[in-house]
Coordinates of C-alpha atoms and ligand atoms in Angstrom, one line a residue:
M1 CA 7.8 22.8 2.9
P2 CA 8.7 20.0 0.4
Y3 CA 9.3 16.3 1.6
P4 CA 12.6 14.7 0.6
A5 CA 12.3 13.2 -2.8
R6 CA 14.8 10.8 -4.5
E7 CA 15.0 10.7 -8.6
L8 CA 14.9 6.8 -9.3
A9 CA 15.1 7.4 -13.0
P10 CA 15.0 10.8 -14.9
G11 CA 11.8 12.2 -14.3
V12 CA 10.7 9.5 -11.7
F13 CA 10.5 10.3 -8.1
A14 CA 9.9 8.6 -4.9
V15 CA 8.7 11.0 -2.2
L16 CA 10.3 9.7 0.8
G17 CA 8.2 8.8 4.0
D18 CA 9.6 7.8 7.4
T19 CA 12.1 5.1 7.9
G20 CA 12.6 2.7 10.5
R21 CA 8.9 3.0 11.7
G22 CA 7.5 0.2 9.6
S23 CA 3.7 0.7 8.9
E24 CA 3.4 3.5 11.4
G25 CA 5.5 5.9 9.6
R26 CA 4.4 8.5 6.9
P27 CA 4.0 6.3 3.8
N28 CA 6.2 6.8 0.6
A29 CA 4.5 8.3 -2.5
G30 CA 5.8 9.0 -5.8
F31 CA 5.4 11.1 -9.1
V32 CA 6.4 10.9 -12.7
V33 CA 7.1 14.2 -14.6
T34 CA 6.1 14.3 -18.3
P35 CA 5.7 16.9 -20.8
E36 CA 2.0 16.6 -20.5
G37 CA 1.4 16.8 -16.8
V38 CA 2.5 14.8 -13.7
V39 CA 1.3 11.3 -12.7
V40 CA 1.2 11.2 -8.9
I41 CA 1.2 7.8 -6.9
D42 CA -0.5 8.0 -3.6
A43 CA -1.6 11.1 -1.6
L44 CA -0.4 10.7 1.8
A45 CA -2.4 10.7 5.3
S46 CA -4.0 14.3 5.2
P47 CA -4.8 17.3 3.3
A48 CA -1.8 18.9 5.0
Q49 CA 0.3 16.2 3.9
G50 CA -1.2 16.3 0.4
E51 CA -0.3 19.9 0.1
R52 CA 3.3 19.2 1.0
L53 CA 3.4 16.6 -1.5
L54 CA 2.3 19.1 -4.1
A55 CA 5.0 21.5 -2.8
T56 CA 7.5 18.6 -3.2
I57 CA 6.2 18.1 -6.9
R58 CA 6.4 22.0 -7.7
A59 CA 9.9 22.1 -6.6
R60 CA 10.8 19.6 -9.3
T61 CA 8.5 20.9 -12.3
R62 CA 6.1 23.4 -13.3
Q63 CA 3.8 20.8 -14.8
P64 CA 0.5 20.4 -13.2
P65 CA -0.6 17.0 -11.6
R66 CA -2.8 15.3 -14.3
W67 CA -3.5 11.9 -12.5
L68 CA -3.2 10.7 -9.1
I69 CA -3.1 6.8 -8.7
L70 CA -4.0 5.5 -5.2
T71 CA -2.4 2.1 -4.4
H72 CA -5.2 1.3 -2.2
H73 CA -7.8 2.8 0.2
H74 CA -6.0 3.0 3.4
P75 CA -6.5 6.3 5.2
D76 CA -2.7 7.1 5.5
H77 CA -2.3 6.5 1.4
H78 CA -5.2 8.5 0.3
F79 CA -6.5 11.1 3.1
G80 CA -4.5 13.8 1.1
A81 CA -6.3 13.0 -2.2
I82 CA -8.3 16.2 -1.9
A83 CA -5.3 18.4 -2.2
L84 CA -4.2 16.8 -5.4
R85 CA -7.7 16.8 -6.6
R86 CA -8.2 20.4 -6.0
A87 CA -5.0 21.1 -8.0
G88 CA -6.5 19.4 -11.2
A89 CA -5.6 15.7 -10.8
K90 CA -8.1 13.0 -11.8
V91 CA -8.2 9.8 -9.6
I92 CA -7.1 6.3 -10.9
A93 CA -8.1 3.8 -8.3
H94 CA -9.7 0.3 -7.7
P95 CA -13.3 0.7 -7.0
D96 CA -13.5 -1.7 -4.0
R97 CA -12.9 0.8 -1.3
R98 CA -13.7 -1.6 1.5
T99 CA -11.5 -1.7 4.6
L100 CA -11.5 -2.9 8.0
A101 CA -10.7 0.5 9.0
A102 CA -13.7 2.0 7.2
E103 CA -16.3 -0.8 8.5
G104 CA -17.7 1.9 11.0
G105 CA -18.7 4.2 8.0
E106 CA -16.8 7.0 6.4
D107 CA -17.7 9.6 9.1
A108 CA -16.4 7.2 12.0
L109 CA -13.3 6.9 10.0
R110 CA -12.8 10.5 9.3
A111 CA -13.1 11.3 13.1
E112 CA -10.8 8.2 14.3
W113 CA -8.2 9.5 11.7
T114 CA -8.4 13.1 12.9
G115 CA -7.4 11.7 16.3
V116 CA -4.3 10.1 14.5
V117 CA -3.0 13.1 12.4
G118 CA -4.8 16.1 14.3
A119 CA -7.6 18.5 13.4
E120 CA -5.1 20.9 11.8
A121 CA -3.8 18.5 9.4
M122 CA -7.3 17.5 8.4
R123 CA -8.3 20.9 7.6
G124 CA -10.4 21.1 4.3
F125 CA -10.7 17.3 4.1
E126 CA -13.0 15.6 1.9
Y127 CA -13.1 12.2 0.6
A128 CA -11.4 12.0 -2.8
N129 CA -10.6 8.4 -3.3
A130 CA -13.4 7.5 -5.6
A131 CA -12.1 6.6 -9.1
D132 CA -12.6 8.7 -12.1
R133 CA -10.8 5.9 -14.1
R134 CA -11.3 2.4 -12.4
V135 CA -8.9 -0.3 -12.8
T136 CA -10.1 -3.8 -11.8
G137 CA -7.5 -5.7 -14.0
T138 CA -4.5 -4.0 -15.9
D139 CA -4.6 -0.5 -17.4
T140 CA -1.9 1.2 -19.3
L141 CA -1.5 4.9 -18.8
R142 CA 0.2 6.8 -21.6
L143 CA 1.0 10.3 -21.0
G144 CA 3.8 12.7 -22.6
G145 CA 5.9 9.7 -23.8
R146 CA 5.6 7.9 -20.6
T147 CA 4.1 4.4 -20.1
L148 CA 2.8 3.4 -16.6
V149 CA 1.1 -0.1 -16.0
I150 CA -1.3 -0.1 -13.5
S151 CA -2.6 -3.5 -12.2
H152 CA -4.7 -5.1 -9.5
P153 CA -2.6 -7.8 -8.0
G154 CA -5.5 -9.5 -6.2
A155 CA -6.9 -8.6 -2.8
A156 CA -3.5 -9.1 -1.4
H157 CA -3.0 -6.3 1.3
S158 CA -6.5 -5.1 0.8
P159 CA -9.5 -5.5 -1.7
G160 CA -8.4 -2.4 -3.6
D161 CA -4.7 -2.9 -4.2
L162 CA -2.9 -1.4 -7.3
V163 CA 0.6 -1.6 -8.3
V164 CA 2.4 0.8 -10.6
W165 CA 5.0 -0.5 -13.1
L166 CA 7.3 1.8 -15.3
P167 CA 8.4 -1.0 -17.8
K168 CA 11.0 1.2 -19.4
E169 CA 12.7 2.5 -16.2
R170 CA 11.9 -0.8 -14.4
V171 CA 10.6 1.0 -11.4
L172 CA 7.8 -0.5 -9.3
F173 CA 5.5 1.4 -6.8
A174 CA 4.2 -1.6 -4.5
G175 CA 1.9 0.1 -2.2
D176 CA 1.7 -1.8 0.9
L177 CA 2.4 -5.1 -0.7
L178 CA 5.7 -4.3 0.9
V179 CA 6.9 -2.6 3.9
E180 CA 10.4 -2.2 4.8
D181 CA 10.5 -4.6 7.6
G182 CA 9.1 -7.5 5.5
V183 CA 5.9 -7.8 7.6
T184 CA 3.1 -6.7 5.0
M185 CA -0.4 -6.6 6.7
V186 CA -2.8 -9.1 5.4
V187 CA -5.8 -8.6 7.6
D188 CA -7.7 -6.7 5.0
G189 CA -6.2 -9.2 2.3
D190 CA -5.1 -12.6 1.9
S191 CA -1.5 -14.1 2.6
R192 CA -1.7 -16.5 -0.4
L193 CA -3.0 -13.9 -2.9
L194 CA -0.1 -11.6 -1.4
L195 CA 2.5 -14.4 -2.1
D196 CA 1.0 -14.6 -5.7
A197 CA 1.4 -11.1 -6.3
L198 CA 4.9 -11.1 -5.0
A199 CA 6.0 -13.6 -7.3
R200 CA 4.6 -11.4 -10.1
I201 CA 6.6 -8.6 -9.0
D202 CA 9.8 -10.7 -8.6
A203 CA 9.0 -12.0 -12.3
R204 CA 9.3 -8.5 -13.7
D205 CA 12.8 -8.3 -12.2
P206 CA 12.4 -4.5 -11.1
R207 CA 15.5 -2.3 -10.9
V208 CA 13.7 -0.4 -7.9
V209 CA 10.9 -1.1 -5.8
V210 CA 9.3 1.5 -3.7
P211 CA 7.4 -0.1 -0.5
G212 CA 4.3 1.4 0.8
H213 CA 6.4 2.5 4.1
G214 CA 9.9 2.6 4.9
A215 CA 13.3 2.7 3.4
I216 CA 13.7 1.6 -0.4
P217 CA 15.7 -1.6 -0.5
K218 CA 19.0 -1.6 -2.2
R219 CA 18.1 -4.8 -4.0
P220 CA 14.2 -5.4 -4.6
A221 CA 15.0 -9.1 -4.2
T222 CA 16.0 -8.8 -0.7
L223 CA 12.8 -7.3 0.6
L224 CA 10.6 -9.5 -1.7
A225 CA 12.5 -12.5 -0.3
A226 CA 12.1 -11.3 3.4
T227 CA 8.4 -10.8 2.8
R228 CA 8.0 -14.2 1.4
R229 CA 9.9 -15.9 4.1
Y230 CA 7.8 -14.3 6.8
L231 CA 4.6 -15.3 5.1
T232 CA 5.3 -18.8 4.3
G233 CA 6.7 -19.4 7.7
L234 CA 3.6 -18.0 9.3
Q235 CA 1.5 -20.0 7.1
S236 CA 3.3 -23.3 7.9
D237 CA 3.0 -22.6 11.6
M238 CA -0.6 -21.8 11.5
R239 CA -1.2 -24.7 9.2
S240 CA 0.4 -27.2 11.4
A241 CA -1.4 -25.7 14.6
V242 CA -4.7 -26.1 12.7
E243 CA -3.9 -29.8 11.4
K244 CA -3.0 -30.7 15.1
G245 CA -6.1 -29.2 16.6
V246 CA -4.2 -26.6 18.4
P247 CA -6.6 -23.7 19.2
M248 CA -5.8 -20.4 18.0
Q249 CA -4.9 -18.6 21.3
R250 CA -2.3 -21.4 21.9
A251 CA -1.2 -21.2 18.1
L252 CA -0.5 -17.3 19.3
A253 CA 1.1 -18.0 22.5
S254 CA 4.7 -17.6 21.2
L255 CA 4.0 -14.2 19.7
P256 CA 4.5 -11.0 21.6
P257 CA 1.2 -9.2 22.7
A258 CA -0.3 -6.6 20.1
D259 CA 0.2 -3.1 21.2
G260 CA -3.0 -1.8 22.4
E261 CA -2.7 1.6 21.2
R262 CA -0.8 1.0 18.0
P263 CA -2.6 -1.2 15.8
V264 CA 0.0 -1.5 13.1
S265 CA 3.1 -1.7 15.3
L266 CA 5.5 -4.5 14.3
N267 CA 4.0 -6.8 17.2
S268 CA 0.5 -5.9 16.4
R269 CA 1.0 -6.6 12.7
K270 CA 2.4 -9.9 13.6
R271 CA -0.3 -10.9 15.9
R272 CA -3.1 -9.6 13.7
N273 CA -1.8 -11.3 10.9
A274 CA -1.5 -14.6 12.6
V275 CA -5.2 -14.5 13.5
R276 CA -5.8 -13.8 9.9
V277 CA -3.7 -16.5 8.7
Y278 CA -4.9 -19.1 11.3
L279 CA -8.3 -18.3 9.8
E280 CA -7.2 -18.9 6.4
E281 CA -5.7 -22.2 7.3
E282 CA -8.7 -23.2 9.1
R283 CA -10.9 -22.6 6.4
R284 CA -8.7 -24.5 4.1
F285 CA -8.5 -27.2 6.4
M286 CA -12.2 -27.6 6.8
G287 CA -12.6 -27.6 3.0
L288 CA -14.5 -24.4 2.9
D289 CA -11.9 -22.8 0.6
S290 CA -11.9 -24.3 -2.8
S291 CA -9.0 -22.1 -4.2
P292 CA -6.0 -23.9 -4.9
Ligands
LIG1 ZN1 -2.3 -0.2 3.7

């Protein structure tokens, strides 16, 4: 059963995930059809979802998947990769696969994720997020007359972030640098690097941005501005707390508590980000961070 897809430009599709659920929903993915095969962007959260992504592609073209670009190494974006790989796709990814979620090792993450998506959806799972083609800077993929500029925006949302830009169509796949509600997670990344990355996205003046999760904004600038506003507000709150010697627990007191069983709910993201940004500001205040 195919997923809903939206043609953003001729041959350029967003595979639409859930909307209204923030980072908890099924992510967005995408694909670009060329006469020499299909370039797929992200693989979704399980082999079963990867198969449905393939069905979505096959409903639109008879071209086979040639490349799978992973925007990063969080499980909800790459646990379906094995389905694409078995269908013949080679993987383009950043080689840094470290994430908090995987700190306990690959087996523990697999077991934990099976608890999230269910054993049925995980049938046939193998890790398939290691790069056949590594990108740590900028790499231009040319296939069948299409140009995709793949670049590492810094460790903004996670160490292995990549964004995918189609300069001719002016479509940008942002991965989890953007989420529909403007509350991008930075616990695996860095709020200042994220702001830098957002500025570079803005400078490209995209016609369409596809966020990692949720509705595609009518105007990219609106979601970029909302995300920037959230991050700069959080930075300035945490900076002033640090400068006044307010301990972290008190600095976080005005935030709603995290939701225990929902690590990426809106409240959980806000609280976990606040912890992260407090620590960033503290390092800066103590002179431990020499970056500008
Ligand atoms: Zn993510």
